[in-house]
Amino acid sequence: MSDLARIRNFAIIAHIDHGKSTLADRMIQLCGGLSEREMKSQVLDSMDIERERGITIKAQTVRLAYRAADGADYQLNLIDTPGHVDFSYEVSRSLAACEGSLLVVDATQGVEAQTLANSYLAIDAGHEIVPVLNKIDLQASEPERISAQIADVIGLDASDALRISAKSGDGVSEVLEALVHRLPPPTGDAGAPLKALLVDSWYDPYLGVMILVRVIDGTLKRGDKVRMMASGAVHQVEQVGVFTPKPENVEALGPGEVGYITAAIKTVADTRVGDTLTWDKRPADAALPGFKPSVPVVWCGLFPLDSADYKDLSEALARLHLNDASFHHEAETSAALGFGFRCGFLGLLHLEIVQERLEREFDLDLITTSPSVVYGVHMNDGRVLDLHNPVDLPDAMHIEHIEEPWIKATIMVPDDYLGAVLQLCTERRGQQIELTYVGNRAMAVYRLPLNEVVFDFYDRLKSVSRGYASFDYEMDGYAPGDLVKVSILVNGEPVDALAFIAHRSHAEQRGRAICRKLKELIPRQLFKISLQAAIGGQIVARETLGALRKDVTAKCYGGDVTRKRKLLEKQKKGKKRMRQFGDVEIPQSAFLAALKTDGD
């Protein structure tokens, strides 16, 4: 279809669980994208983990053919986006490929933190936004109050918001009509040199790398030689197609259209998201603005439980990286855990998802070390080091100061739980920026150090607010802090997998908690074990694990007491010798449990 006026590109944005994947299902059904037999709920959430957890991780696209009430045929390109804060970079690139958005808000819960964050992303992208109130069939829904809330918090006029129930399908046909009449068509010139935005790329075992593109100018057809303007690579297009949601080959993609191409590309690393595709012989003058590359904010070590699985882990990470270029990995070794990888993620949920995919899809047993953030270490000689692993912190004599990353967090919470949430933020060294009210909900904006959030802030926030608080954050630069490295020693030997960096005011307390936890977790040996936490050369906490005493006098029935003493003395000598050579085995479960001490 070449008529630009009949194309609509739109994204669905919403907070987690407000019903965007269900709305996408109803639209696909109404437009006949899939037969009844092929239809299943959350049809665009293709990964097992997405379906189990009920969240969207990868943005998916669908082309739908829609006949409007006035009889005109339209092509609708829908891009479903994730709602979770860790995947907001997926949202920003989906929005770059569209002209408008459907803002879905749950009519019972109202505006949440990510509704707000994603709305601002859409407004920044210059989108026309159509507000949609979902779950209108529930008794607790309050459409009038929520419409007023959208106007107050986001500043969008929601007086004509569409009221629907995505679950039952009520009102979804009105949404399709609104898309056609209220969203602008794309612009573009079919005669100009090719200019297409690379929106996403993933690996298909049969076709190699598949690239999702949004064509701005020109046409893209099979056999074209295309160049990627950022990387300079030239490839020949082998297939051009669209998702309906099934992949279907088409002759060509014109201006304003969204589809996929394959071009015998071997690795996803060759395709940079946000790059511009153009013809090799007749290139475009300038590349499209693209979008910022994703930067990992949380780092942790992944080690195989059995060191023989190292090669399998290496291959699994390489294969996973084909589909998710947003996590980084590099090899590292640890005295306690052997060979493994240092991996960077966009957040804790992202870490959890990658770890779960490695265990599930590649059948690996893994140990994860304590998550840490990237610190900027300013040395006395003027160098600045990026520190991913606490073990690599240089000697304190050579350090001028350490900077830590801060975030700007937006927390929305019902009034009843506000006190507990503010106390939690203060405990985590938070600085309050603003506190505003919308009805009976408070919106608190805080600056928080990322290393205080990374650990278990989200879990604690959910528990102090009974699950009602919603949380969203963005990076907010680096600032110097009084940070120290805490080493955990077992029998005088440092265990690098348990080392961490903390603010001086919290370091002793956390060191003590880990020692206490290890005392419960490490099985007793035949000799005493000392568990210590140290800051530099100073021991700040100590626990002693008592020796397991074997009953050597069991065979002495009565008789002289000196016989028993002799055996006990002999045992003492043996233990002393053992103590010299004694090496402590720490079970894997102890590592994971010791890292979760914060919530106690």
XYZ file of C-alpha atoms in Angstrom:
600
model
C 0.000 0.000 0.000
C 1.590 3.254 -1.073
C -1.067 5.725 0.082
C 0.496 7.365 3.148
C -2.818 8.873 4.265
C -4.126 5.348 4.892
C -1.269 4.242 7.221
C -1.266 4.676 11.005
C 1.756 3.766 13.152
C 1.015 3.656 16.872
C 2.366 2.263 20.143
C 0.453 1.164 23.223
C 1.956 2.559 26.433
C 0.889 1.756 29.988
C 2.036 0.765 33.463
C 2.550 -2.964 34.151
C -0.741 -4.923 34.279
C -2.960 -2.146 32.936
C -3.978 -4.362 30.022
C -1.962 -3.341 26.972
C -1.187 -6.889 25.764
C -4.877 -7.870 26.179
C -5.963 -4.792 24.168
C -3.485 -5.802 21.432
C -5.096 -9.298 21.397
C -8.590 -7.822 20.874
C -7.357 -5.580 18.034
C -5.713 -8.535 16.270
C -8.979 -10.482 16.632
C -11.180 -7.656 15.334
C -8.922 -7.070 12.307
C -8.729 -10.805 11.560
C -4.930 -11.016 11.978
C -5.231 -14.576 13.296
C -7.938 -17.222 13.015
C -9.852 -18.253 16.154
C -7.814 -21.482 16.261
C -4.465 -19.632 16.264
C -5.531 -17.033 18.800
C -4.303 -17.277 22.391
C -4.159 -14.715 25.168
C -1.188 -12.303 25.163
C -0.379 -13.489 21.653
C 2.468 -10.955 21.335
C 4.244 -12.166 24.481
C 6.109 -14.997 22.764
C 8.668 -15.895 25.477
C 7.713 -18.428 28.182
C 8.930 -16.058 30.895
C 6.734 -13.246 29.513
C 3.679 -15.492 29.635
C 4.409 -16.844 33.142
C 5.199 -13.508 34.761
C 2.514 -11.672 32.776
C 4.958 -8.975 31.652
C 6.177 -7.835 28.252
C 9.969 -7.853 27.867
C 10.556 -7.454 24.129
C 8.564 -4.931 22.078
C 6.607 -6.741 19.321
C 5.007 -5.424 16.138
C 1.914 -6.330 14.101
C 0.476 -5.033 10.817
C -3.335 -5.068 10.773
C -5.682 -4.391 7.871
C -8.716 -2.421 9.085
C -11.846 -1.308 7.231
C -13.199 1.842 8.901
C -16.888 2.652 9.381
C -16.796 4.929 6.297
C -15.651 1.971 4.139
C -12.022 3.107 3.690
C -9.225 0.521 4.154
C -6.373 1.369 6.522
C -3.060 -0.243 7.400
C -2.413 -0.146 11.161
C 1.107 -0.841 12.444
C 0.901 -1.618 16.159
C 4.006 -1.753 18.359
C 3.370 -3.301 21.787
C 5.806 -1.948 24.408
C 7.019 -3.222 27.806
C 5.807 -1.400 30.925
C 8.628 -2.219 33.330
C 11.253 0.402 34.210
C 14.163 -1.929 33.312
C 12.952 -2.113 29.723
C 12.228 1.574 29.168
C 14.909 1.712 26.443
C 12.695 -0.773 24.513
C 9.837 1.715 24.885
C 11.864 4.681 23.615
C 12.852 2.864 20.434
C 9.305 1.651 19.776
C 8.050 5.238 20.081
C 10.658 6.481 17.585
C 8.972 4.350 14.906
C 5.450 5.789 15.492
C 3.487 9.030 15.141
C 0.948 8.400 17.893
C 0.269 6.433 21.079
C -2.616 4.859 22.914
C -2.218 5.638 26.608
C -3.932 2.791 28.478
C -4.851 3.512 32.107
C -6.533 1.053 34.473
C -9.849 2.683 35.495
C -9.574 1.125 38.964
C -5.933 1.972 39.786
C -5.386 5.242 37.940
C -2.122 6.844 36.925
C 0.967 4.950 38.154
C 4.668 5.893 38.061
C 5.374 4.216 34.748
C 2.209 5.559 33.138
C 3.753 8.945 33.829
C 7.275 8.028 32.640
C 6.041 6.433 29.407
C 3.658 9.351 28.701
C 6.580 11.778 28.951
C 8.609 9.579 26.576
C 5.714 9.756 24.077
C 5.335 13.532 24.486
C 9.109 13.965 23.954
C 8.792 11.908 20.762
C 6.161 14.414 19.536
C 3.276 11.929 19.622
C -0.438 12.532 19.377
C -1.813 10.675 22.429
C -5.250 9.041 22.708
C -6.171 8.248 26.369
C -7.973 4.924 26.904
C -9.559 3.869 30.218
C -9.460 0.083 30.516
C -11.210 -2.393 32.889
C -14.374 -0.279 32.830
C -16.444 -3.429 33.490
C -15.045 -3.831 37.030
C -17.191 -2.581 39.907
C -14.286 -0.635 41.414
C -13.722 1.436 38.248
C -14.033 5.230 38.596
C -13.711 6.667 35.076
C -14.585 10.283 36.029
C -12.011 10.410 38.820
C -9.296 8.768 36.683
C -9.988 11.148 33.731
C -9.477 14.091 36.091
C -6.330 12.439 37.439
C -4.846 12.076 33.907
C -5.479 15.788 33.349
C -3.917 16.738 36.735
C -0.842 14.488 36.705
C 0.103 14.204 33.024
C -1.560 17.361 31.733
C -3.514 15.570 28.956
C -7.139 16.409 28.290
C -8.922 13.125 29.076
C -12.514 14.382 28.918
C -13.050 12.386 25.701
C -11.045 9.338 26.860
C -12.301 6.074 25.369
C -13.861 3.695 27.907
C -13.251 0.038 27.159
C -12.872 -3.432 28.585
C -10.038 -5.153 26.728
C -10.927 -8.449 28.392
C -14.501 -8.604 27.092
C -13.808 -6.570 23.926
C -16.325 -3.774 24.766
C -15.373 -0.486 23.115
C -12.347 -1.843 21.186
C -13.934 -1.026 17.796
C -14.235 2.630 18.957
C -10.480 2.555 19.720
C -9.750 1.461 16.141
C -11.969 4.259 14.799
C -10.206 6.796 17.051
C -6.814 5.602 15.766
C -7.851 6.205 12.198
C -9.422 9.644 12.808
C -7.330 11.106 15.643
C -3.760 10.004 14.875
C -1.746 11.681 12.083
C -0.558 9.672 9.044
C 3.214 9.282 8.518
C 5.124 11.527 6.101
C 7.753 10.433 3.592
C 8.896 10.587 -0.033
C 8.903 7.363 -2.042
C 11.219 8.889 -4.667
C 13.949 10.032 -2.248
C 17.021 7.887 -1.371
C 16.208 5.102 1.100
C 16.174 6.070 4.759
C 15.001 3.440 7.260
C 15.331 3.337 11.042
C 16.619 0.088 12.570
C 14.171 -0.409 15.463
C 15.150 -3.860 16.737
C 17.124 -6.958 15.778
C 17.045 -10.557 16.985
C 18.475 -13.900 15.984
C 16.495 -16.565 14.174
C 18.192 -20.005 14.002
C 17.023 -20.534 10.396
C 17.290 -17.082 8.822
C 20.138 -15.497 10.791
C 19.648 -11.968 12.062
C 16.227 -10.443 11.445
C 15.996 -6.647 11.502
C 12.849 -4.670 12.279
C 12.805 -1.407 10.295
C 10.571 1.625 9.929
C 10.941 3.116 6.439
C 10.975 6.943 6.438
C 11.840 7.696 2.763
C 12.353 5.550 -0.349
C 11.366 1.892 -0.777
C 13.085 -1.247 0.438
C 12.799 -4.388 -1.678
C 14.392 -7.793 -2.077
C 17.824 -7.743 -3.753
C 18.637 -4.143 -2.665
C 22.168 -3.544 -1.423
C 21.823 -1.586 1.803
C 24.435 0.117 3.945
C 24.215 0.733 7.686
C 25.302 4.321 8.166
C 26.827 3.959 11.670
C 28.753 0.715 11.170
C 29.379 1.109 7.413
C 28.508 -2.564 6.752
C 26.923 -3.402 3.360
C 24.441 -6.279 2.989
C 22.118 -7.591 0.304
C 18.458 -7.875 1.313
C 17.217 -11.473 0.978
C 13.700 -11.238 2.385
C 11.282 -8.417 3.087
C 8.226 -9.108 5.220
C 5.710 -7.962 7.814
C 4.184 -9.542 10.924
C 0.444 -10.095 10.863
C 1.441 -11.414 13.693
C 2.709 -14.371 11.611
C 5.713 -13.444 9.420
C 4.562 -12.882 5.813
C 6.798 -11.973 2.884
C 5.910 -8.826 0.893
C 7.261 -7.306 -2.332
C 8.522 -4.050 -0.811
C 8.221 -1.703 2.156
C 7.367 1.920 1.307
C 7.510 5.166 3.340
C 5.702 4.984 6.697
C 5.654 1.162 6.759
C 7.089 -1.100 9.455
C 8.424 -4.567 8.620
C 11.390 -6.898 8.828
C 14.274 -7.779 6.509
C 16.895 -10.546 6.504
C 20.266 -10.117 4.817
C 22.515 -13.066 5.809
C 23.898 -11.129 8.784
C 25.697 -13.472 11.177
C 25.556 -11.687 14.555
C 23.222 -9.177 16.149
C 26.290 -7.180 17.281
C 26.671 -6.057 13.621
C 23.258 -4.364 13.735
C 23.128 -1.364 16.001
C 19.668 -0.442 17.156
C 18.943 3.154 16.101
C 21.177 2.911 13.013
C 19.967 4.190 9.619
C 19.730 1.882 6.582
C 20.254 3.443 3.159
C 21.056 2.313 -0.405
C 24.711 1.538 -1.001
C 24.807 3.181 -4.478
C 22.578 6.177 -3.737
C 22.910 6.938 -0.011
C 20.862 9.442 2.005
C 22.565 12.738 2.953
C 22.334 12.379 6.723
C 21.490 9.632 9.199
C 18.355 9.723 11.361
C 18.881 10.892 14.980
C 18.468 7.295 16.290
C 18.490 6.798 20.036
C 20.940 6.508 22.897
C 22.574 3.085 23.295
C 21.496 1.209 26.427
C 24.017 1.539 29.269
C 24.206 -1.222 31.900
C 23.735 0.103 35.432
C 23.942 -3.095 37.504
C 26.861 -5.535 37.353
C 27.245 -8.956 38.907
C 29.299 -12.103 38.441
C 27.748 -15.267 36.969
C 29.636 -18.485 37.725
C 28.766 -22.080 36.830
C 28.050 -24.330 39.813
C 30.305 -26.964 38.279
C 33.473 -25.451 36.781
C 33.250 -27.999 33.929
C 30.189 -26.069 32.662
C 32.227 -22.911 31.953
C 32.309 -23.558 28.187
C 28.530 -24.141 28.128
C 27.969 -20.874 30.035
C 30.213 -19.030 27.580
C 28.214 -20.364 24.598
C 24.881 -19.689 26.317
C 25.799 -16.042 27.022
C 26.944 -15.576 23.420
C 23.651 -17.002 22.134
C 21.551 -14.951 24.552
C 23.489 -11.845 23.539
C 22.306 -12.493 19.958
C 18.730 -11.752 21.039
C 19.403 -9.179 23.727
C 22.250 -6.816 22.906
C 21.491 -4.739 26.015
C 23.404 -6.919 28.463
C 27.193 -7.039 28.473
C 29.530 -9.825 29.551
C 33.276 -10.259 29.986
C 35.280 -13.183 31.400
C 36.603 -13.022 34.979
C 38.076 -15.395 37.557
C 37.511 -15.666 41.279
C 39.557 -17.556 43.871
C 36.385 -18.867 45.533
C 34.227 -19.566 42.486
C 36.662 -20.298 39.648
C 36.039 -19.109 36.078
C 32.931 -17.110 35.213
C 31.662 -13.864 33.687
C 31.092 -10.309 34.864
C 27.767 -9.226 33.374
C 26.117 -5.813 33.074
C 22.322 -5.338 33.120
C 19.776 -2.533 32.836
C 18.351 -3.272 36.287
C 17.576 -6.036 38.762
C 14.560 -7.415 36.885
C 16.701 -7.616 33.738
C 19.356 -9.530 35.745
C 16.687 -11.915 37.055
C 15.229 -12.506 33.578
C 18.653 -13.222 32.007
C 19.586 -15.558 34.862
C 16.259 -17.391 34.547
C 16.636 -17.712 30.767
C 20.153 -19.155 31.183
C 18.895 -21.725 33.675
C 15.770 -22.590 31.722
C 16.792 -22.420 28.065
C 20.367 -23.705 28.487
C 19.915 -25.937 31.558
C 22.736 -24.319 33.575
C 23.159 -24.137 37.358
C 24.549 -20.718 38.272
C 25.849 -18.748 41.240
C 25.215 -14.999 41.119
C 27.500 -12.738 43.136
C 26.301 -9.626 44.919
C 24.991 -7.057 42.392
C 26.993 -3.823 42.307
C 26.894 -0.596 40.313
C 29.616 1.160 38.292
C 31.679 3.487 40.504
C 33.970 6.251 39.213
C 37.279 5.976 41.115
C 39.358 9.190 40.924
C 43.052 8.382 41.500
C 45.686 10.716 42.932
C 47.492 10.812 39.566
C 44.372 12.221 37.829
C 43.165 8.964 36.223
C 39.495 7.964 36.510
C 38.716 4.231 36.641
C 35.315 2.637 36.012
C 34.921 0.033 38.742
C 32.525 -2.855 37.997
C 33.801 -5.312 40.587
C 34.421 -4.359 44.251
C 37.392 -6.781 44.361
C 39.318 -4.572 41.898
C 39.190 -1.451 44.103
C 42.760 -0.034 44.275
C 44.533 0.673 47.583
C 42.919 3.539 49.532
C 46.266 5.434 49.576
C 46.092 5.951 45.800
C 42.442 7.075 45.718
C 41.463 10.733 45.861
C 37.704 10.104 45.987
C 35.031 7.714 44.721
C 31.890 8.801 42.860
C 28.692 6.766 42.836
C 25.743 6.899 40.416
C 22.512 8.569 41.600
C 18.999 8.211 40.249
C 15.918 10.396 40.251
C 13.065 8.216 41.462
C 9.335 8.911 41.148
C 7.205 7.022 43.652
C 3.394 7.112 43.620
C 1.727 5.793 46.742
C -1.666 6.030 48.532
C -1.649 8.519 51.402
C -1.921 5.814 54.116
C 1.518 4.388 53.313
C 3.376 7.632 52.608
C 5.125 7.762 56.022
C 6.648 4.294 55.643
C 7.813 5.065 52.081
C 9.462 8.367 53.107
C 11.191 6.598 55.990
C 12.501 3.916 53.595
C 13.876 6.599 51.232
C 15.554 8.430 54.141
C 17.142 5.181 55.382
C 18.579 4.717 51.902
C 20.242 8.194 51.989
C 17.529 9.718 49.783
C 17.158 13.474 49.189
C 13.588 14.653 48.724
C 13.050 16.865 45.644
C 9.274 17.297 45.730
C 6.100 15.883 47.238
C 2.743 16.549 45.567
C -0.797 15.195 45.972
C -3.343 14.090 43.405
C -6.558 13.157 45.204
C -5.623 10.599 47.885
C -2.351 9.620 46.221
C 1.037 11.200 46.887
C 3.788 11.564 44.317
C 7.258 11.725 45.889
C 10.319 12.564 43.786
C 13.634 11.589 45.398
C 17.311 11.519 44.518
C 18.708 8.178 45.667
C 22.119 6.498 45.353
C 21.759 3.600 42.908
C 23.714 1.133 45.058
C 21.069 1.502 47.810
C 18.275 0.802 45.301
C 19.909 -2.086 43.480
C 19.865 -4.426 46.410
C 16.280 -4.907 47.533
C 14.711 -1.457 47.480
C 11.903 -2.533 45.175
C 10.930 -5.503 47.387
C 11.015 -3.359 50.527
C 8.949 -0.633 48.839
C 6.299 -3.188 47.880
C 6.175 -4.629 51.407
C 5.943 -1.288 53.280
C 3.180 -0.103 50.910
C 1.294 -3.470 50.823
C 2.011 -3.572 47.068
C 0.272 -0.260 46.288
C 3.364 1.871 45.558
C 4.670 2.175 42.018
C 8.239 3.136 41.257
C 10.083 4.513 38.230
C 13.575 5.950 37.914
C 16.026 7.593 35.540
C 19.792 8.062 35.874
C 20.812 11.396 37.382
C 24.615 11.614 37.146
C 27.440 10.826 39.570
C 28.305 12.398 42.929
C 31.218 11.823 45.360
C 30.386 9.684 48.419
C 32.133 8.386 51.530
C 32.351 4.799 50.255
C 34.370 1.888 51.618
C 35.017 -1.668 50.507
C 33.951 -4.348 52.983
C 35.778 -7.691 52.682
C 34.390 -10.862 54.213
C 37.064 -13.195 55.634
C 36.486 -16.883 56.355
C 39.308 -18.246 58.515
C 41.390 -15.208 57.612
C 40.977 -15.781 53.843
C 39.022 -13.119 51.885
C 36.053 -14.481 49.902
C 35.902 -12.153 46.908
C 32.401 -13.243 45.860
C 31.035 -11.689 49.065
C 33.015 -8.397 48.955
C 30.896 -5.272 48.466
C 31.152 -1.483 48.461
C 28.910 0.464 50.850
C 28.549 3.884 52.404
C 30.650 4.146 55.571
C 27.547 4.712 57.721
C 25.987 1.375 56.615
C 29.125 -0.711 56.070
C 29.539 -2.093 59.591
C 25.865 -3.013 59.943
C 25.821 -4.894 56.613
C 29.141 -6.634 57.350
C 27.751 -7.796 60.694
C 24.534 -9.072 59.066
C 26.484 -11.122 56.485
C 28.712 -12.667 59.194
C 25.633 -13.623 61.226
C 24.007 -15.156 58.171
C 27.128 -17.125 57.221
C 27.293 -18.535 60.744
C 23.866 -20.120 60.161
C 24.654 -21.278 56.637
C 28.157 -22.757 56.715
C 28.120 -26.355 57.992
C 30.243 -26.876 61.128
C 33.677 -28.429 60.608
C 35.895 -30.329 63.024
C 37.633 -27.077 63.965
C 36.581 -23.533 64.894
C 35.964 -21.105 62.009
C 36.217 -17.346 62.336
C 33.941 -15.220 60.134
C 34.998 -11.573 59.915
C 34.047 -8.393 58.067
C 36.907 -5.968 57.447
C 37.136 -2.400 56.164
C 40.714 -1.991 54.980
C 42.852 -3.506 57.762
C 40.226 -2.985 60.464
C 37.954 -5.860 61.526
C 34.467 -4.442 62.172
C 32.500 -7.634 62.870
C 33.263 -11.190 63.919
C 31.342 -14.397 64.465
C 32.845 -17.752 65.454
C 31.467 -21.033 64.203
C 32.058 -23.662 66.942
C 33.823 -26.923 66.171
C 31.878 -30.082 65.553
C 33.063 -32.460 68.243
C 33.293 -36.135 67.485
C 32.505 -38.338 70.473
C 35.892 -40.085 70.841
C 35.030 -41.425 74.304
C 32.024 -43.413 73.089
C 33.886 -46.728 73.347
C 34.958 -46.162 77.009
C 32.413 -47.949 79.185
C 33.331 -46.865 82.740
C 36.959 -47.442 83.733
C 39.441 -44.807 84.816
C 38.711 -41.160 83.918
C 42.322 -40.687 82.737
C 41.598 -42.949 79.756
C 38.911 -40.519 78.595
C 41.176 -37.525 79.189
C 43.944 -39.100 77.155
C 41.602 -39.588 74.181
C 40.293 -36.007 74.437
C 43.850 -34.605 74.589
C 44.746 -36.658 71.509
C 41.668 -35.282 69.728
C 42.687 -31.721 70.658
C 46.140 -32.213 69.087
C 44.602 -33.647 65.939
C 42.220 -30.678 65.676
C 45.095 -28.243 66.080
C 46.907 -29.870 63.155
C 43.684 -29.894 61.153
C 43.155 -26.216 61.939
C 46.442 -25.442 60.175
C 45.453 -27.254 56.996
C 41.730 -26.822 57.389
C 40.065 -25.431 54.267
C 36.440 -24.365 54.623
C 33.907 -25.494 52.053
C 31.176 -22.862 51.647
C 28.009 -24.305 50.076
C 26.601 -22.465 47.037
C 23.282 -21.815 48.766
C 25.182 -19.846 51.410
C 26.390 -17.317 48.831
C 22.898 -16.538 47.595
C 21.339 -16.414 51.053
C 24.147 -14.267 52.500
C 23.582 -11.661 49.797
C 19.927 -11.323 50.781
C 20.645 -10.181 54.337
C 19.433 -6.637 53.870
C 15.763 -7.314 54.372
C 16.255 -8.886 57.817
